[in-house]
Coordinates of C-alpha atoms and ligand atoms in Angstrom, one line a residue:
X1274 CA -9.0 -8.7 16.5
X1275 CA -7.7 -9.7 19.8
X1276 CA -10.7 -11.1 22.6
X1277 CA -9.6 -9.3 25.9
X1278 CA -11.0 -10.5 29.4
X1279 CA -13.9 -8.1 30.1
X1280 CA -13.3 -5.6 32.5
X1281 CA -15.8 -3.6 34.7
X1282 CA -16.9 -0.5 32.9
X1283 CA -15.1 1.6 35.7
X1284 CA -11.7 0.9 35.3
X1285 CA -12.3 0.4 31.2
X1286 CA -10.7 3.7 30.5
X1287 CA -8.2 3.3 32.9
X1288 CA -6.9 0.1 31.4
X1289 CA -6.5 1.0 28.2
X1290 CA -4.7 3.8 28.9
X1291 CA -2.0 1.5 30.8
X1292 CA -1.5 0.8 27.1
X1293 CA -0.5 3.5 24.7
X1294 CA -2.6 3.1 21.4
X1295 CA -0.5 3.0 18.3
X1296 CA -0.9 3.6 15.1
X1297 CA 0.5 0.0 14.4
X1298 CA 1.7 -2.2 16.4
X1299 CA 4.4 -4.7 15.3
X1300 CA 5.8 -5.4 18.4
X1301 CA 2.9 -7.6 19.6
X1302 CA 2.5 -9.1 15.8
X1303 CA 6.1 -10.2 16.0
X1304 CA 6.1 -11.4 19.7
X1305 CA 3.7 -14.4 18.3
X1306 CA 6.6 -15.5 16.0
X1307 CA 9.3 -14.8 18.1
X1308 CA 11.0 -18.3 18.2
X1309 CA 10.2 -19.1 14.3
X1310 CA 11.8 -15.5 13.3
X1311 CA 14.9 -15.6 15.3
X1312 CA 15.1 -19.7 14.0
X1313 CA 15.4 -18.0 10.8
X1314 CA 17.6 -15.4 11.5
X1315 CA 20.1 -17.8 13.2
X1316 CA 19.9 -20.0 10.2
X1317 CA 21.1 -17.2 7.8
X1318 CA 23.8 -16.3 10.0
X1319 CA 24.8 -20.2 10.0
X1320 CA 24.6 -19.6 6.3
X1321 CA 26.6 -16.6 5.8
X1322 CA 24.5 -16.1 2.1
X1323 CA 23.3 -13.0 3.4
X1324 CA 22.9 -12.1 -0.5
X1325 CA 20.8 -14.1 -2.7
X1326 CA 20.9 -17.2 -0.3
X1327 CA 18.0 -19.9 -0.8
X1328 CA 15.7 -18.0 1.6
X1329 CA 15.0 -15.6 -1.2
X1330 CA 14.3 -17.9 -4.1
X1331 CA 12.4 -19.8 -1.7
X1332 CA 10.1 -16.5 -0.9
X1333 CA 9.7 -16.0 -4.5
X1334 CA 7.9 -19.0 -5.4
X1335 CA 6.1 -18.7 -2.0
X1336 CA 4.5 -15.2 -2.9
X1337 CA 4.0 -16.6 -6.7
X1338 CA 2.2 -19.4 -5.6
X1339 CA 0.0 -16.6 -3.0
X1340 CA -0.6 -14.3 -5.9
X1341 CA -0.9 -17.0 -8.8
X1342 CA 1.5 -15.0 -10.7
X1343 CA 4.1 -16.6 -12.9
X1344 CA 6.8 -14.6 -11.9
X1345 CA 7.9 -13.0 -9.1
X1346 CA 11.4 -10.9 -8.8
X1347 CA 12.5 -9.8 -5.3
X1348 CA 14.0 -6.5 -4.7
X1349 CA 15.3 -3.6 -2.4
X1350 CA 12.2 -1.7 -1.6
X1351 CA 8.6 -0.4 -3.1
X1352 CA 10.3 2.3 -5.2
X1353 CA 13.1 0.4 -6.3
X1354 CA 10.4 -2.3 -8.0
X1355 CA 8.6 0.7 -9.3
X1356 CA 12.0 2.0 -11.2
X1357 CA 12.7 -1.5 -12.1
X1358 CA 9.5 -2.0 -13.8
X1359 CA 9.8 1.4 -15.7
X1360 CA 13.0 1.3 -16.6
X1361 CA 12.0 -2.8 -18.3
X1362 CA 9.4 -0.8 -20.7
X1363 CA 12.1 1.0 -22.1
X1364 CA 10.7 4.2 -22.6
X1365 CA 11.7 7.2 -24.1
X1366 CA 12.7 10.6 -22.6
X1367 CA 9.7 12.7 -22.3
X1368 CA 7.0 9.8 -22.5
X1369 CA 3.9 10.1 -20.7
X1370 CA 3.0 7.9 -17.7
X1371 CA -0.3 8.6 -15.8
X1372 CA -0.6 8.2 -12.5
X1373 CA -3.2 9.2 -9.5
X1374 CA -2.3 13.3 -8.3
X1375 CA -3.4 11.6 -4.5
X1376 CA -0.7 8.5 -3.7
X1377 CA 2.9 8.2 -1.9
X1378 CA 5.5 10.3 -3.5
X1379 CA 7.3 7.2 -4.6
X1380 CA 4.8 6.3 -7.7
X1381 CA 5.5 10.1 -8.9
X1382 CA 9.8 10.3 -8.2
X1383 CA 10.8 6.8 -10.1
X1384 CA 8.6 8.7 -13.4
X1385 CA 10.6 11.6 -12.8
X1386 CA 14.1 10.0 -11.7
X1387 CA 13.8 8.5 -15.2
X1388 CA 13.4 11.6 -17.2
X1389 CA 9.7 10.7 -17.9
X1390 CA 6.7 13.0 -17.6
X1391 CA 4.1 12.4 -14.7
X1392 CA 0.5 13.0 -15.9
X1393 CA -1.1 13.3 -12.5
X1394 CA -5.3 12.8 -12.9
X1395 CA -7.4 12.9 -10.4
X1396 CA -9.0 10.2 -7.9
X1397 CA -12.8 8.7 -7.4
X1398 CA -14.0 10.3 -4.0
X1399 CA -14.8 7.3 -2.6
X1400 CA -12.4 4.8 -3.3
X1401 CA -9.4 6.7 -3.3
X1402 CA -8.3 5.4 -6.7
X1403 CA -7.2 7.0 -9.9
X1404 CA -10.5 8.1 -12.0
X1405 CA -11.5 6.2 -15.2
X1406 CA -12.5 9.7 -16.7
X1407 CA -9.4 11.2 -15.3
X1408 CA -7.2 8.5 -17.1
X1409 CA -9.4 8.9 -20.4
X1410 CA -8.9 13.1 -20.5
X1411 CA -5.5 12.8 -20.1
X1412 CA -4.6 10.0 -22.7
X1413 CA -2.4 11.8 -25.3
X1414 CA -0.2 10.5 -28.4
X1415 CA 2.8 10.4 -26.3
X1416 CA 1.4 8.6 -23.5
X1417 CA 3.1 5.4 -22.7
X1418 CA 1.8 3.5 -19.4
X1419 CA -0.4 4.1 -16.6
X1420 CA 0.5 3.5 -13.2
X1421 CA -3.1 2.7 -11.1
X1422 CA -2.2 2.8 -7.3
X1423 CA -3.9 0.5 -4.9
X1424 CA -4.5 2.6 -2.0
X1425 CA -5.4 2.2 1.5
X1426 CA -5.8 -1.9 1.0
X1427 CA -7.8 -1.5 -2.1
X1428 CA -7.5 -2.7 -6.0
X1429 CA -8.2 -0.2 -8.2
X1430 CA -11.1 -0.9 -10.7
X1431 CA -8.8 -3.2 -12.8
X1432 CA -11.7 -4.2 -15.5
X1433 CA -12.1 -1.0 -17.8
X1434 CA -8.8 0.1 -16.6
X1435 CA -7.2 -2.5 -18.6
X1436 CA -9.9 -2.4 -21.7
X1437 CA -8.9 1.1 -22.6
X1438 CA -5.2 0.6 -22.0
X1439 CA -5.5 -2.4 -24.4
X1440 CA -7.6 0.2 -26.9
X1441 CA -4.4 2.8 -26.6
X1442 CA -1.8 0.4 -26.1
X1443 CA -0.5 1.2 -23.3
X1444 CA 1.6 -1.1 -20.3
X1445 CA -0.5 -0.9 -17.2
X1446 CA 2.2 -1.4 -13.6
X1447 CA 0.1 -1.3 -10.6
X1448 CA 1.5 0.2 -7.6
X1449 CA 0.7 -2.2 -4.9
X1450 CA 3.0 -1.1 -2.4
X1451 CA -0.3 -0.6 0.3
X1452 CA -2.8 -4.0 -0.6
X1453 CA -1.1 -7.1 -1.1
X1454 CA -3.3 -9.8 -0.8
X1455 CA -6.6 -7.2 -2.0
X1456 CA -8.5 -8.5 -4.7
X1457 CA -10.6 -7.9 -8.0
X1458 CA -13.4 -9.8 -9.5
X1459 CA -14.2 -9.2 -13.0
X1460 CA -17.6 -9.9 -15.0
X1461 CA -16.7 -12.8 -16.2
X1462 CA -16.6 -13.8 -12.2
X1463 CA -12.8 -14.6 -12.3
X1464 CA -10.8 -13.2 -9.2
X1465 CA -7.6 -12.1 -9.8
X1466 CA -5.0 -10.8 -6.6
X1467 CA -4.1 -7.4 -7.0
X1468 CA -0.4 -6.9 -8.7
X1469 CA -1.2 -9.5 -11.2
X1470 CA -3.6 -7.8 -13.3
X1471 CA -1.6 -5.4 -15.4
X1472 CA 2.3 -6.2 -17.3
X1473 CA 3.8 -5.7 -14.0
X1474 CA 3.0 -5.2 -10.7
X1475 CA 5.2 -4.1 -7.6
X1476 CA 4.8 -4.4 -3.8
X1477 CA 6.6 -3.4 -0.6
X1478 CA 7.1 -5.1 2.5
X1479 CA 7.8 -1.6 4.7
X1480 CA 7.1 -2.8 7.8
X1481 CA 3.7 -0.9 7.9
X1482 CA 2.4 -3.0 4.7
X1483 CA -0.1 -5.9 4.7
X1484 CA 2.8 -7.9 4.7
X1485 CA 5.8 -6.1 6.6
X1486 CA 9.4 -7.4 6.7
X1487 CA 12.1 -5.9 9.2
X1488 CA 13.6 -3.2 7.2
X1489 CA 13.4 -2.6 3.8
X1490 CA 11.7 -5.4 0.7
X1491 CA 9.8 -4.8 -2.2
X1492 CA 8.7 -7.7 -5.0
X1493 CA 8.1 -7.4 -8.6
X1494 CA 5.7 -9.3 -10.3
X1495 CA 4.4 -10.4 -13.9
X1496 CA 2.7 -13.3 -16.4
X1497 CA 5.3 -12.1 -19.1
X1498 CA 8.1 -14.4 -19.5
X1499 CA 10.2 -11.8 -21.3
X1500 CA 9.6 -8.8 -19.1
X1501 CA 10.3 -11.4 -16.0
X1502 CA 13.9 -12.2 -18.0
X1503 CA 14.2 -8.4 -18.2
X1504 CA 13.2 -7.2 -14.7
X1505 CA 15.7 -10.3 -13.1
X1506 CA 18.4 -8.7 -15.2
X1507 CA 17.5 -4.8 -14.7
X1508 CA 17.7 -5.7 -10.8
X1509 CA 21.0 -7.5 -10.8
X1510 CA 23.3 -4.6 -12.5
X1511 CA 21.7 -5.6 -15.9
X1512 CA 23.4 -8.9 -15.9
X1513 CA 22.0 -12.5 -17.1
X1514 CA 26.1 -13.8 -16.6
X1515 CA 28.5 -12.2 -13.7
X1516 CA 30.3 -10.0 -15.1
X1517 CA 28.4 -9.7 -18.5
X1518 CA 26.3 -5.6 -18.7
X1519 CA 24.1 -6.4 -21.1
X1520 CA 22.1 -3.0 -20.2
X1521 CA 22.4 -0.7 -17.4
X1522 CA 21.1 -1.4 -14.4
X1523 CA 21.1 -1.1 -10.7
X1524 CA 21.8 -2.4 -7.4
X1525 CA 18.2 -4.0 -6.2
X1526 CA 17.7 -6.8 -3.7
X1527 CA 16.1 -8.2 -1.2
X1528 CA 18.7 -9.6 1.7
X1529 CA 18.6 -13.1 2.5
X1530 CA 17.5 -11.9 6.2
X1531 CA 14.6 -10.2 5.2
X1532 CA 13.7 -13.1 2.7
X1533 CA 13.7 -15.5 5.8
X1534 CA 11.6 -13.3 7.9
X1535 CA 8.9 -12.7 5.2
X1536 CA 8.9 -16.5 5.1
X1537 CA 7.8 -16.9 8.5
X1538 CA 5.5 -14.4 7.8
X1539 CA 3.5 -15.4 4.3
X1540 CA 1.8 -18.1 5.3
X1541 CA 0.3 -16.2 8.5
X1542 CA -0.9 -13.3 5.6
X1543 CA -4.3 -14.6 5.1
X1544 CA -4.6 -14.2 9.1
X1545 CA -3.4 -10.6 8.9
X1546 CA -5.8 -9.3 6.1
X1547 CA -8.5 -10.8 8.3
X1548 CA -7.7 -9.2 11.4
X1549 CA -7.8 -5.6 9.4
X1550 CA -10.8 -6.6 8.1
X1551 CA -12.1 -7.3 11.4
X1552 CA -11.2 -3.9 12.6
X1553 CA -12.6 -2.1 9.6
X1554 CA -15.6 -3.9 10.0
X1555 CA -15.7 -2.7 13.6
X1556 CA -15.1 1.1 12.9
X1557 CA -17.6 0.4 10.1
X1558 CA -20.3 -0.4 12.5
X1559 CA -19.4 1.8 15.6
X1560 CA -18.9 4.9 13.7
X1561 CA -21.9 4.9 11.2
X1562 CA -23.5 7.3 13.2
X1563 CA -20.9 10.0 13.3
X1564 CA -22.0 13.2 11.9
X1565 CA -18.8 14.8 10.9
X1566 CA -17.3 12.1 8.9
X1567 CA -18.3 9.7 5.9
X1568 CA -16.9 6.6 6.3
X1569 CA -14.7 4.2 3.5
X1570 CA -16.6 2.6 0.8
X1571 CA -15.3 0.0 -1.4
X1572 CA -16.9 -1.6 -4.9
X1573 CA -18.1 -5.3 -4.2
X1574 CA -16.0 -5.8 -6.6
X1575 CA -12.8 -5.3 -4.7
X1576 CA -13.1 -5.3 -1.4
X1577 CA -10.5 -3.9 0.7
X1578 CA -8.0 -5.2 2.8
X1579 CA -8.1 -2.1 5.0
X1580 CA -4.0 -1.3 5.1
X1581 CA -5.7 2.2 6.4
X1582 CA -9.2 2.9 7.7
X1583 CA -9.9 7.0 6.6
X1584 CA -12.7 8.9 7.4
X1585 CA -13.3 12.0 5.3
X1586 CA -14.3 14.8 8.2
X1587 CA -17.2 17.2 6.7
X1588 CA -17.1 21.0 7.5
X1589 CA -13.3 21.8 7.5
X1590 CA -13.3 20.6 11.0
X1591 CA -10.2 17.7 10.3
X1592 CA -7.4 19.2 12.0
X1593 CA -9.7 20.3 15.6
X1594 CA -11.1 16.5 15.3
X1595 CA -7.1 15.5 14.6
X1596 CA -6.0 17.4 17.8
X1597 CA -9.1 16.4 20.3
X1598 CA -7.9 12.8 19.3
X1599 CA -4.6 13.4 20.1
X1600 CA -5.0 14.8 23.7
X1601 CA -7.4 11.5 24.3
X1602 CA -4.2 9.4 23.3
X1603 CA -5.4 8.4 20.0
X1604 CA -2.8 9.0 16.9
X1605 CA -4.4 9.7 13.7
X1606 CA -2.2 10.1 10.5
X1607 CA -3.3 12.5 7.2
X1608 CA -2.3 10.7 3.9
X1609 CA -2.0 12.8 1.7
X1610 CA -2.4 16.2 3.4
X1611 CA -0.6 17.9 0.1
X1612 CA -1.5 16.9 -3.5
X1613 CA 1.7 15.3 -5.8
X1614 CA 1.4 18.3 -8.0
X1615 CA 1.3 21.1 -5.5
X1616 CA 5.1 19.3 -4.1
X1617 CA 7.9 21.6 -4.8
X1618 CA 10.0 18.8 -6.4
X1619 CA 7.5 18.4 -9.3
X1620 CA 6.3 21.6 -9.9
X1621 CA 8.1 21.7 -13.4
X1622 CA 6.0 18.9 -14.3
X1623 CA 2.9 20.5 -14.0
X1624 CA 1.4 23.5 -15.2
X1625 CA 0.8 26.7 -13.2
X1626 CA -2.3 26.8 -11.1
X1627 CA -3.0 23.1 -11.9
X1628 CA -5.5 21.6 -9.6
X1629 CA -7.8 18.2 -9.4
X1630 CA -11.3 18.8 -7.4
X1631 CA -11.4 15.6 -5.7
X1632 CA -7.7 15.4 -5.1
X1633 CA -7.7 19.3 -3.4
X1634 CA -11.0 18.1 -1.5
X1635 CA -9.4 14.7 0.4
X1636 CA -6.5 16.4 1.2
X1637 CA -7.7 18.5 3.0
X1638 CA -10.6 16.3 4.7
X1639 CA -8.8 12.6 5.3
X1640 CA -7.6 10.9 8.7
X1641 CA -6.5 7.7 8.9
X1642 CA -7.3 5.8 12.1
X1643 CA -5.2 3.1 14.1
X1644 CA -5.6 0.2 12.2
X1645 CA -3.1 -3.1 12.7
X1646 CA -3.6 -6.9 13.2
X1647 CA -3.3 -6.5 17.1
X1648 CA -6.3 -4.3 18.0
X1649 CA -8.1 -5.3 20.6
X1650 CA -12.1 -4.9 21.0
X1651 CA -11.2 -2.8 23.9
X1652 CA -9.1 -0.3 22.4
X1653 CA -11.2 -0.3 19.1
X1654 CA -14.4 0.7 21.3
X1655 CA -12.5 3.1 23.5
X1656 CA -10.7 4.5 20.0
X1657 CA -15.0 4.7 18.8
X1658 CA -16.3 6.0 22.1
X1659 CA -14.1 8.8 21.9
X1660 CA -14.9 10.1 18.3
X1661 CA -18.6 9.7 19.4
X1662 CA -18.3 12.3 21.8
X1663 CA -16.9 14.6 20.0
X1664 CA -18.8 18.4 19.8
X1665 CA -18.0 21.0 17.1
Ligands
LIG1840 C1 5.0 2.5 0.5 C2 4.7 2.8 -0.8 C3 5.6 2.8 -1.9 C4 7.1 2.6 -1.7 O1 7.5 1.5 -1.0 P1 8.9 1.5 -0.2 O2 9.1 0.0 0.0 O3 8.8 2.3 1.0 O4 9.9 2.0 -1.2 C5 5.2 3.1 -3.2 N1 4.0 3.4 -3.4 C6 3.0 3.5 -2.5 C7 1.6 3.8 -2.8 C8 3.4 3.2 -1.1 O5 2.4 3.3 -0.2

């Protein structure tokens, strides 16, 4: 969180309003990096390997070494790694994969895309991720892999996720697209990053991630030498030698610009989580007092990095609250304001009048507030002031 010179309480409000609040801001994250980022960028077009030059290989090891993961396997994007990962576990046509009903589209259309059944379950009202007891009901014999999501900057409860898919025998890929860099501690008091705790793991670096290139990125990542051998192939047209199919498949990398960017950019990650921390912390504090909301809790066990702050608004009252924010010049986003299952495109994957209680209940009650590494104090307590005054 940004220090700002302290301004007389009359003209507070009037300064921040010189600057619009955003919901992010990358602007003023990448103006601090400005000259190292466009070094980069100049030295890739010096290059002219703007596929599969050094930069990437470089980044690999880089993010490896952040994660302590093995293996690490750049790609196109998010969903891309998601498919990738899939599509390495070679399953069969009409094999079950659970997954949370309350996430990004993305974890639910690469099941799909594959000709694979998504088992939607329901989420844990207050941490957003995929219930234990939701996973356990909908185990069946042809159940192959779950997919946990780490939403909103936090790991999923990794511990007996993993025990009972050992006990069924099933491949665990964590969607880690939102909380690179979040964490979970286990009994035994080891610490493992999120993304390295099931067979596979897969990130994104859309620029609104904890780590954000300039377009589109997404990384792959696993302990297993032979699904590593796998995924590299799977990405690169199922090739080991040019030229050489050995299975199909597709088209999936991350460009040599965007590798050099996100190399500027790992080392300051550390910096980043701590800022949204800051700021969650902040809302956290300010807002513990507002009566139509309950604020984000998180296990000790694995605390978030706060890729989204969201309330959950009591009373039906999150659209009016939505709107009075809006016409103070505060944005506020809804994720998810529709469950996966109630989506037109997968409505043949679930049956009629199918419907998760704490899934249907979020959906309608979340908002997300600004939450980036450039907040300052002043907009953070102008953002709180304003939610404070609020009347039903
Ligand atoms: C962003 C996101 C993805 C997809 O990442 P892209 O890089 O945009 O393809 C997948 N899953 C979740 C939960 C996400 O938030």
């Amino acid at each position: 969180m940004r220090k700002t010179e302290p301004v007389p309480e009359r003209s507070r409000r009037a300064n921040i309003l010189l600057k619009k609040i955003d919901m992010v801001d990358l602007l003023s994250q990448h103006k601090k990096l400005e000259q190292p980022i466009l070094s980069a960028i100049q030295r890739v077009i010096n290059s002219s390997a703007f596929i599969k030059g050094e930069e990437v290989a470089i980044f690999e090891k880089k993010l490896a070494e952040f994660l302590q993961a093995d293996y690490v396997i750049a790609c196109a994007n998010g969903t891309d790694a998601l498919q990738i990962a899939l599509m390495a576990l070679e399953l069969k046509p009409g094999d079950e994969v659970i997954l949370p009903a309350f996430t990004y589209v993305a974890t639910a259309e690469v099941i799909a895309l594959l000709g694979l059944q998504p088992v939607m379950v329901d989420v844990d009202e207050n941490t957003f991720n995929i219930s234990l007891s939701g996973i356990i009901n909908a185990i069946t014999s042809r159940t192959r892999a779950i997919i946990p999501v780490h939403l909103f900057g936090q790991c999923a409860d990794m511990e007996p996720l993993m025990k009972l898919a050992e006990a069924h025998q099933l491949f665990v890929i964590e969607d880690n697209a939102q909380s690179l860099g979040a964490t979970c501690r286990f009994l035994d008091g080891t610490i493992k990053k999120a993304g390295t705790i099931g067979h596979i793991g897969c990130t994104s670096f859309f620029p609104t991630k904890n780590l954000g290139c300039m377009g589109d990125g997404g990384a792959i990542m696993t302990n297993l030498p032979a699904l590593a051998e796998k995924i590299r192939m799977i990405a690169n047209h199922g090739q080991k030698k040019k030229y050489y199919h050995e299975v199909v498949g597709c088209n999936s990398r991350l460009d040599t610009l965007q590798a050099a960017i996100l190399n500027v950019k790992l080392p300051h990650l550390d910096t980043y989580l701590e800022a949204r921390k800051a700021v969650g912390a902040f809302y956290q504090k300010a807002l513990k007092n507002f009566e139509y909301a309950i604020l984000p809790s998180y296990l000790p066990a694995t605390p978030t990095t706060c890729n989204q702050f969201t309330l959950k608004i009591k009373d039906g009252i999150r659209d009016r609250l939505k709107e009075y924010l809006a016409e103070k010049g505060i944005p506020t986003m809804i994720y998810y304001p529709l469950p996966l299952y109630k989506q037109q495109a997968f409505s043949k994957y679930v049956p009629v009048g199918f419907s998760l209680q704490v899934t249907e209940k979020l959906c309608e009650s979340v908002l997300a507030l600004p939450i980036h590494t450039e907040m300052t104090e002043e907009e953070l307590s102008y953002i709180c002031e304003t939610i404070l005054d609020f009347r039903n």
